[in-house]
PDB file of C-alpha atoms in Angstrom:
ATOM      1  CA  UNK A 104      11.662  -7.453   6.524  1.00 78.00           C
ATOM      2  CA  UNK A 105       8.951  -6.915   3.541  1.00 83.00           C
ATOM      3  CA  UNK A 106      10.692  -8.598   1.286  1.00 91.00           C
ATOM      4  CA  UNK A 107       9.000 -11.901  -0.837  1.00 94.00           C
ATOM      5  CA  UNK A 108      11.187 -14.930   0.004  1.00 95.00           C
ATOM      6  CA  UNK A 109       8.646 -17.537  -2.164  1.00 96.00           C
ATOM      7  CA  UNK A 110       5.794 -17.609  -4.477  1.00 96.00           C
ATOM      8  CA  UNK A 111       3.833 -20.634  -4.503  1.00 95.00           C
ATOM      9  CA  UNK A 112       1.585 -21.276  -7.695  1.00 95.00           C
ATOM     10  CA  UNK A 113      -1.731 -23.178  -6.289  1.00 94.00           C
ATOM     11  CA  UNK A 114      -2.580 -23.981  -9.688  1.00 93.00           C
ATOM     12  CA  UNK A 115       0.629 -26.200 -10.361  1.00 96.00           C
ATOM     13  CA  UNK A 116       2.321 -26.025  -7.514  1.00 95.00           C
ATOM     14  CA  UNK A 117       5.598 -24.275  -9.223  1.00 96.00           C
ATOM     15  CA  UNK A 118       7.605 -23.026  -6.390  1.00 97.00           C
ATOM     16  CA  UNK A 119       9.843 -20.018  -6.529  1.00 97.00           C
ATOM     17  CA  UNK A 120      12.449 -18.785  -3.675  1.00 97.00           C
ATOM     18  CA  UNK A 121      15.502 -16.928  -5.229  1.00 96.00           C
ATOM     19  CA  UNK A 122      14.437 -12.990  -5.868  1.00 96.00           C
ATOM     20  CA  UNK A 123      15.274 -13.002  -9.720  1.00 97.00           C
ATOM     21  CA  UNK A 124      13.739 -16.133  -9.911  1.00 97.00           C
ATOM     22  CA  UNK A 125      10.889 -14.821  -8.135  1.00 97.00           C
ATOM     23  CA  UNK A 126      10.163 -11.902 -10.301  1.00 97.00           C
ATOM     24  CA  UNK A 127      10.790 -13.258 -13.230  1.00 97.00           C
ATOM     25  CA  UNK A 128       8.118 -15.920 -12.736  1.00 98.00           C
ATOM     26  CA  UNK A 129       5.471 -12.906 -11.675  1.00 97.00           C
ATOM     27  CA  UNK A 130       6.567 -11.419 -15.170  1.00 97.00           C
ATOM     28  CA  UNK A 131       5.410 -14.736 -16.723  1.00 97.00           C
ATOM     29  CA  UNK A 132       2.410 -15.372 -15.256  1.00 97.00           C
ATOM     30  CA  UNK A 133       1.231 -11.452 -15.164  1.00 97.00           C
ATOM     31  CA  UNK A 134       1.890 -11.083 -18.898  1.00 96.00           C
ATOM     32  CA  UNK A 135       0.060 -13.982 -19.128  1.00 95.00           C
ATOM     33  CA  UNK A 136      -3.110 -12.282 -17.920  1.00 96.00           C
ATOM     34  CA  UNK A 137      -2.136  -8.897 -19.061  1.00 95.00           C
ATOM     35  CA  UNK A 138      -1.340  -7.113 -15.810  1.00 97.00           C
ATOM     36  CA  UNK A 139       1.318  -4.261 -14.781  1.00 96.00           C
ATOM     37  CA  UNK A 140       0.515  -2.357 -18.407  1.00 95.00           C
ATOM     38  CA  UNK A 141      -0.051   1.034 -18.277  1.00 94.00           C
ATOM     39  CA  UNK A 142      -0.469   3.902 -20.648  1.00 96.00           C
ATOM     40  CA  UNK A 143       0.385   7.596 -19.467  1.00 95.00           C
ATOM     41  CA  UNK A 144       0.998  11.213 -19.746  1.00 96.00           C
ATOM     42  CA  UNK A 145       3.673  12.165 -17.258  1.00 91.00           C
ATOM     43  CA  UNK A 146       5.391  15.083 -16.121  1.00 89.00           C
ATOM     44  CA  UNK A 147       9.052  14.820 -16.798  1.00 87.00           C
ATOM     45  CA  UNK A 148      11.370  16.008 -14.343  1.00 84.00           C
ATOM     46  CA  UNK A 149      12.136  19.169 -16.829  1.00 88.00           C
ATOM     47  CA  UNK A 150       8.622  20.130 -16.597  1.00 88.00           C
ATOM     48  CA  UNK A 151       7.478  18.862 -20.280  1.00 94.00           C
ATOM     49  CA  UNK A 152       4.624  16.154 -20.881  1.00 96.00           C
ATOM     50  CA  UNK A 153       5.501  13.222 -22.380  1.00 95.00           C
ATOM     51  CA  UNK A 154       3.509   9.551 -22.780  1.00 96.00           C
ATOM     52  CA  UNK A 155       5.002   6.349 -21.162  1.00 93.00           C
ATOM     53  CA  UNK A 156       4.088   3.114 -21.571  1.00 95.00           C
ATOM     54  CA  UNK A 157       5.097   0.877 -18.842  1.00 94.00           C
ATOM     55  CA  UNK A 158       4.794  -2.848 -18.540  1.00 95.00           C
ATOM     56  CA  UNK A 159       6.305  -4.167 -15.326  1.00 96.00           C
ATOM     57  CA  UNK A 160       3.474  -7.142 -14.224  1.00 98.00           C
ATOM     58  CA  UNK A 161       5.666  -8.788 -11.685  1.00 97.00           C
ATOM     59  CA  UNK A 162       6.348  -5.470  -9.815  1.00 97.00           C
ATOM     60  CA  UNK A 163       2.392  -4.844  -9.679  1.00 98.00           C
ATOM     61  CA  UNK A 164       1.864  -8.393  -8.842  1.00 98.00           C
ATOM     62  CA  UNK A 165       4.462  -8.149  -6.005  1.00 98.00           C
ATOM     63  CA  UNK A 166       3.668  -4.578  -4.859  1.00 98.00           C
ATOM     64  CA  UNK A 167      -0.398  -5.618  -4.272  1.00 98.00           C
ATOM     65  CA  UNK A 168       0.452  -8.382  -2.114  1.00 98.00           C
ATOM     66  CA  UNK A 169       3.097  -6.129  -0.450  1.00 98.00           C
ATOM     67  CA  UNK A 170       0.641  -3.868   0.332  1.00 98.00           C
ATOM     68  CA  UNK A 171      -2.094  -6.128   1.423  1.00 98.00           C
ATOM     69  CA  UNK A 172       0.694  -7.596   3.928  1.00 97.00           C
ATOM     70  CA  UNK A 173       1.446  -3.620   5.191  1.00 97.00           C
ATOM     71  CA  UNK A 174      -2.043  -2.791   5.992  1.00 96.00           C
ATOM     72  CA  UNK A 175      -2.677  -6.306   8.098  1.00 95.00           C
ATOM     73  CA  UNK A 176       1.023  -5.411  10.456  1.00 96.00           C
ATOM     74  CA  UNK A 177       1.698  -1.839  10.371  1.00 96.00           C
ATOM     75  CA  UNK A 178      -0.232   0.856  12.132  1.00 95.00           C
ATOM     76  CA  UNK A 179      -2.418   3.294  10.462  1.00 95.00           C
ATOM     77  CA  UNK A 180      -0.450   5.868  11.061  1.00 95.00           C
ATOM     78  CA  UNK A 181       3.445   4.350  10.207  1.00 96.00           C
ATOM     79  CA  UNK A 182       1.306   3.114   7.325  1.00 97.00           C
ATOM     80  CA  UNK A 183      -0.040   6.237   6.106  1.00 98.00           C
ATOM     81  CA  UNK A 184       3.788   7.875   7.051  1.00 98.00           C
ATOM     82  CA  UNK A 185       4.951   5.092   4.891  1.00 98.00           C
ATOM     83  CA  UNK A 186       2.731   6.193   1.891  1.00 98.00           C
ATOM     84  CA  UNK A 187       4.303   9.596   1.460  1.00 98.00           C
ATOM     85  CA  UNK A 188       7.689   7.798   1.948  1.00 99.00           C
ATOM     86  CA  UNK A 189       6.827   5.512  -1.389  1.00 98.00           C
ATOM     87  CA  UNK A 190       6.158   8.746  -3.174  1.00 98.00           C
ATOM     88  CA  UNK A 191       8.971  10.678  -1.930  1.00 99.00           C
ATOM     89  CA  UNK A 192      11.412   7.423  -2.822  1.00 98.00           C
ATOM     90  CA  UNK A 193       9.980   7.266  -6.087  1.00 96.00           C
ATOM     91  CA  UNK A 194      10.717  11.251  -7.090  1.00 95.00           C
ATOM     92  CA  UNK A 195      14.237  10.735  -5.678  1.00 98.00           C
ATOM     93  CA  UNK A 196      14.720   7.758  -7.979  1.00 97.00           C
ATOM     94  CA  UNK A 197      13.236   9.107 -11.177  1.00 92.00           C
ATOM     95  CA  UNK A 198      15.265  12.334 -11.208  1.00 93.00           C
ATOM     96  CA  UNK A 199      18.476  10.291 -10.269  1.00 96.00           C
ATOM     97  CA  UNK A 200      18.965  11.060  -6.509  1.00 98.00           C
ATOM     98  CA  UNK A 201      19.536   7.629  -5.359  1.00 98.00           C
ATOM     99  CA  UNK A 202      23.680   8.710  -3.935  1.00 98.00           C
ATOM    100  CA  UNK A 203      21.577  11.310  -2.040  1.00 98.00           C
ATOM    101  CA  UNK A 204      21.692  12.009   1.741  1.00 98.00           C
ATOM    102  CA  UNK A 205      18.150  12.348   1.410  1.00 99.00           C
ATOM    103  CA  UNK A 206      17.482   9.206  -0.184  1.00 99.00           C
ATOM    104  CA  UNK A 207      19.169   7.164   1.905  1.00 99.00           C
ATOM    105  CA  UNK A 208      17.445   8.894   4.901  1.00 99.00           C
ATOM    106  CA  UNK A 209      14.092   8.056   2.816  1.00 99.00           C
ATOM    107  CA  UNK A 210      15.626   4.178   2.068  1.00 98.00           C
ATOM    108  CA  UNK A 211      16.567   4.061   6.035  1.00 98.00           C
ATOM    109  CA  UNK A 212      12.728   5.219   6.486  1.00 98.00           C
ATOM    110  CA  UNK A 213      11.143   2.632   4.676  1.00 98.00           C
ATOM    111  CA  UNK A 214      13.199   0.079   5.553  1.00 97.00           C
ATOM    112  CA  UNK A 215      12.895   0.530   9.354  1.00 97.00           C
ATOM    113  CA  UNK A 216       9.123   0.322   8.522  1.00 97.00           C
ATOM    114  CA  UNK A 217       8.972  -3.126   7.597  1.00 97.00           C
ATOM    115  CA  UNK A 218      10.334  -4.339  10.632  1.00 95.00           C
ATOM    116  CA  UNK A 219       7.148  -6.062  11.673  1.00 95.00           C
ATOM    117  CA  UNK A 220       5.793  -6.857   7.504  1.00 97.00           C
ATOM    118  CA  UNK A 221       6.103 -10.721   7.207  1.00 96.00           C
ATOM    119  CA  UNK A 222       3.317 -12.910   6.518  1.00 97.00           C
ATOM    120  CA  UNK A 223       1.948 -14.849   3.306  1.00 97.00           C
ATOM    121  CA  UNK A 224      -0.496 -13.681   1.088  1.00 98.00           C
ATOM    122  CA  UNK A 225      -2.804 -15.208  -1.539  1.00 97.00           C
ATOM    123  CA  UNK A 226      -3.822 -13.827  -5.006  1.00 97.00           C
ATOM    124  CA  UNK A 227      -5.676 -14.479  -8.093  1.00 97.00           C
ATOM    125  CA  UNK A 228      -4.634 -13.095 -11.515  1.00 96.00           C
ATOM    126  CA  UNK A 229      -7.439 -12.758 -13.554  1.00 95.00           C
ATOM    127  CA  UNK A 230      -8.162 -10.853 -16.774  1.00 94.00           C
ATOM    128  CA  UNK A 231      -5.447  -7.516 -15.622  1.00 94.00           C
ATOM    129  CA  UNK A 232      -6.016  -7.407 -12.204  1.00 96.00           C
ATOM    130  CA  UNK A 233      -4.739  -8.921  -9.314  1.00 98.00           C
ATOM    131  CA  UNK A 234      -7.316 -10.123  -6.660  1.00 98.00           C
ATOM    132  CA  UNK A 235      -6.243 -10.765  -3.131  1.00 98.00           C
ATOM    133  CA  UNK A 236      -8.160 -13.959  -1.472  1.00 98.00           C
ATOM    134  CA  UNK A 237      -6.536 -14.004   1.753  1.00 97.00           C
ATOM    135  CA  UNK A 238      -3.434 -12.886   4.032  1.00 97.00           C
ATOM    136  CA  UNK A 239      -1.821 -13.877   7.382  1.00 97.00           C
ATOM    137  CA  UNK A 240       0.672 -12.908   9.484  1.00 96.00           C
ATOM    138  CA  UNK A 241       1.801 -14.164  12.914  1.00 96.00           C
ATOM    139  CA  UNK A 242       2.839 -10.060  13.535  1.00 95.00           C
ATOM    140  CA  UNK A 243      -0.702  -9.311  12.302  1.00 94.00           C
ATOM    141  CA  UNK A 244      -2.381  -6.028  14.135  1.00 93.00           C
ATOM    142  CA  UNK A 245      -6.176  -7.347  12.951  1.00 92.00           C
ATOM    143  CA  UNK A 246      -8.163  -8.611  16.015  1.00 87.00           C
ATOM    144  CA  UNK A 247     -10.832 -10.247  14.943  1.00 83.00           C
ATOM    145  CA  UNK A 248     -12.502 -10.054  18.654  1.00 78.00           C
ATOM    146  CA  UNK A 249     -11.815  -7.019  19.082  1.00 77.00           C
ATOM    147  CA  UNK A 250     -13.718  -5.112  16.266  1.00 74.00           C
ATOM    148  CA  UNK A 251     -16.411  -7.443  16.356  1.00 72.00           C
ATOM    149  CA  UNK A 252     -20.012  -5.900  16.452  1.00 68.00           C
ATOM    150  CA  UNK A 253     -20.852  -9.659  17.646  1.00 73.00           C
ATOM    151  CA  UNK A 254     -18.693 -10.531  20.402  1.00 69.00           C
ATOM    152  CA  UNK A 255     -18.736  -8.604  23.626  1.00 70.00           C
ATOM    153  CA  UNK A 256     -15.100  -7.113  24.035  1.00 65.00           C
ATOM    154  CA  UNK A 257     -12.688  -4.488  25.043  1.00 69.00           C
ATOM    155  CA  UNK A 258     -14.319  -2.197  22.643  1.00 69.00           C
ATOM    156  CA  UNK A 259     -18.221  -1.107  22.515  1.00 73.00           C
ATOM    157  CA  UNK A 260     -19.873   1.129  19.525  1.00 73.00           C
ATOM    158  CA  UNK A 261     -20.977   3.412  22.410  1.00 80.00           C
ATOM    159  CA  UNK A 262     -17.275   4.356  23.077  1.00 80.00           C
ATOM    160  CA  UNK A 263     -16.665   6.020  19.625  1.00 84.00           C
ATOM    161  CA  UNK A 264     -19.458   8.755  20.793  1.00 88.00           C
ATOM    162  CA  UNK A 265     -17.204  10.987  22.043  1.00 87.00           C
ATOM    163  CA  UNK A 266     -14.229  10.376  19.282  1.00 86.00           C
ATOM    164  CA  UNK A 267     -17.460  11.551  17.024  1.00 90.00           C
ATOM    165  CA  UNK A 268     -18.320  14.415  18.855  1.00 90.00           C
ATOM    166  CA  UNK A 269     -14.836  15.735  18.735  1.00 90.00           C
ATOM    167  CA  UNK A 270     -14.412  15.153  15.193  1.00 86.00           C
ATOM    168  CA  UNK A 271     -17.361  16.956  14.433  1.00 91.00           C
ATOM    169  CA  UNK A 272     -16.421  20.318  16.258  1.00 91.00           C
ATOM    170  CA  UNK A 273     -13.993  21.188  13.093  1.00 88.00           C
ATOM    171  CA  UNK A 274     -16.677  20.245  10.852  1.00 90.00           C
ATOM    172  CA  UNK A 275     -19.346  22.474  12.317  1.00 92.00           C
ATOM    173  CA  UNK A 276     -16.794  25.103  12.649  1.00 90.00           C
ATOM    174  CA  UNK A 277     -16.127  25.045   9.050  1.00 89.00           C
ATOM    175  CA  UNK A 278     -19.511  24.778   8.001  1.00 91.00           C
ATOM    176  CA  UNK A 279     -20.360  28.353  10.377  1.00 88.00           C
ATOM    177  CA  UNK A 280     -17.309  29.782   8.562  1.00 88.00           C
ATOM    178  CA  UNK A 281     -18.930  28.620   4.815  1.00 90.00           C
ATOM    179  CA  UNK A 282     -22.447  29.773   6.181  1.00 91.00           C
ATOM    180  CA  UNK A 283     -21.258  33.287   7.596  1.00 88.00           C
ATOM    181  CA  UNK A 284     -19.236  34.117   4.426  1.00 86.00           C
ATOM    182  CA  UNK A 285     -21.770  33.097   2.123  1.00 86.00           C
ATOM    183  CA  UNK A 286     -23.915  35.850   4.035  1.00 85.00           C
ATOM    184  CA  UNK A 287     -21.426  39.025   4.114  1.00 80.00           C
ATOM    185  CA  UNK A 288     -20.523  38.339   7.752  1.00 73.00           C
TER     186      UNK A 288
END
């Protein structure tokens, strides 16, 4: 369902299953190594600038391996669907929409997209960033055989000719258009 259920420190082997329990731990350890701070100039929902300074390092921690885990099990395009749901979620949040009909059509949204997001992924904390070292997933959508360049399969570099050709018809179309207003045509 996307959600952590356990964080497992390698280093120690300090194990960590409730949710608050969970995050709290990714606090300590981020803050430890000085991730999740950030420093910026925002637009506030009035229109005005302001600065905010933000220090959440268990929600970065979390959200990087959440995201590594999204791009190994959800298709590219739920994925990329998903994206503009994160941002739209996050507006409706920060101007205090969450009682909305529109945000719970956006929670209903995301939640239906992590339907298939389960899997277990490793990090490294080092020096403010987080550093994935590995995922896996048994609803995984990589296929190692598959995209292989080694390893004859269902899929040869000769098929993506076509797929290039087609792509490239908008391309040369926009480059005429550039070229023939550039000369007064």
């Amino acid at each position: 369902s996307g959600l952590p259920v356990s964080v497992k420190n390698l280093g120690d082997n300090t194990t960590k299953t409730d949710p608050l329990g969970i995050f709290s731990y990714m606090n300590e350890l981020g803050g430890k190594h000085a991730i999740g701070r950030i420093d910026i100039v925002e637009n506030r929902f009035i229109g005005m600038k302001s600065r905010g300074l933000y220090e959440t390092p268990g929600g970065t921690i979390l959200l990087a391996a959440h995201v590594d885990i999204e791009l190994f099990t959800l298709d590219k395009e739920v994925r990329k669907i998903k994206r503009n749901l994160d941002i739209t979620f996050s507006e409706q949040v920060y101007k205090g929409f969450w009682f909305s009909p529109e945000c719970e059509f956006t929670r209903s949204c995301i939640q239906k997209s992590q339907d298939h997001v389960t899997g277990s992924v490793t990090v490294k904390l080092y020096k403010g960033g987080v550093y994935i070292l590995g995922r896996e997933s048994p609803l995984s959508l990589y296929n190692a055989e598959l995209v292989s360049m080694d390893v004859q399969g269902d899929y040869e570099p000769t098929d993506a000719g076509g797929f290039i050709k087609i792509n490239a018809l908008r391309l040369q179309e926009y480059c005429r258009l550039r070229q023939n207003s550039a000369s007064g045509k």
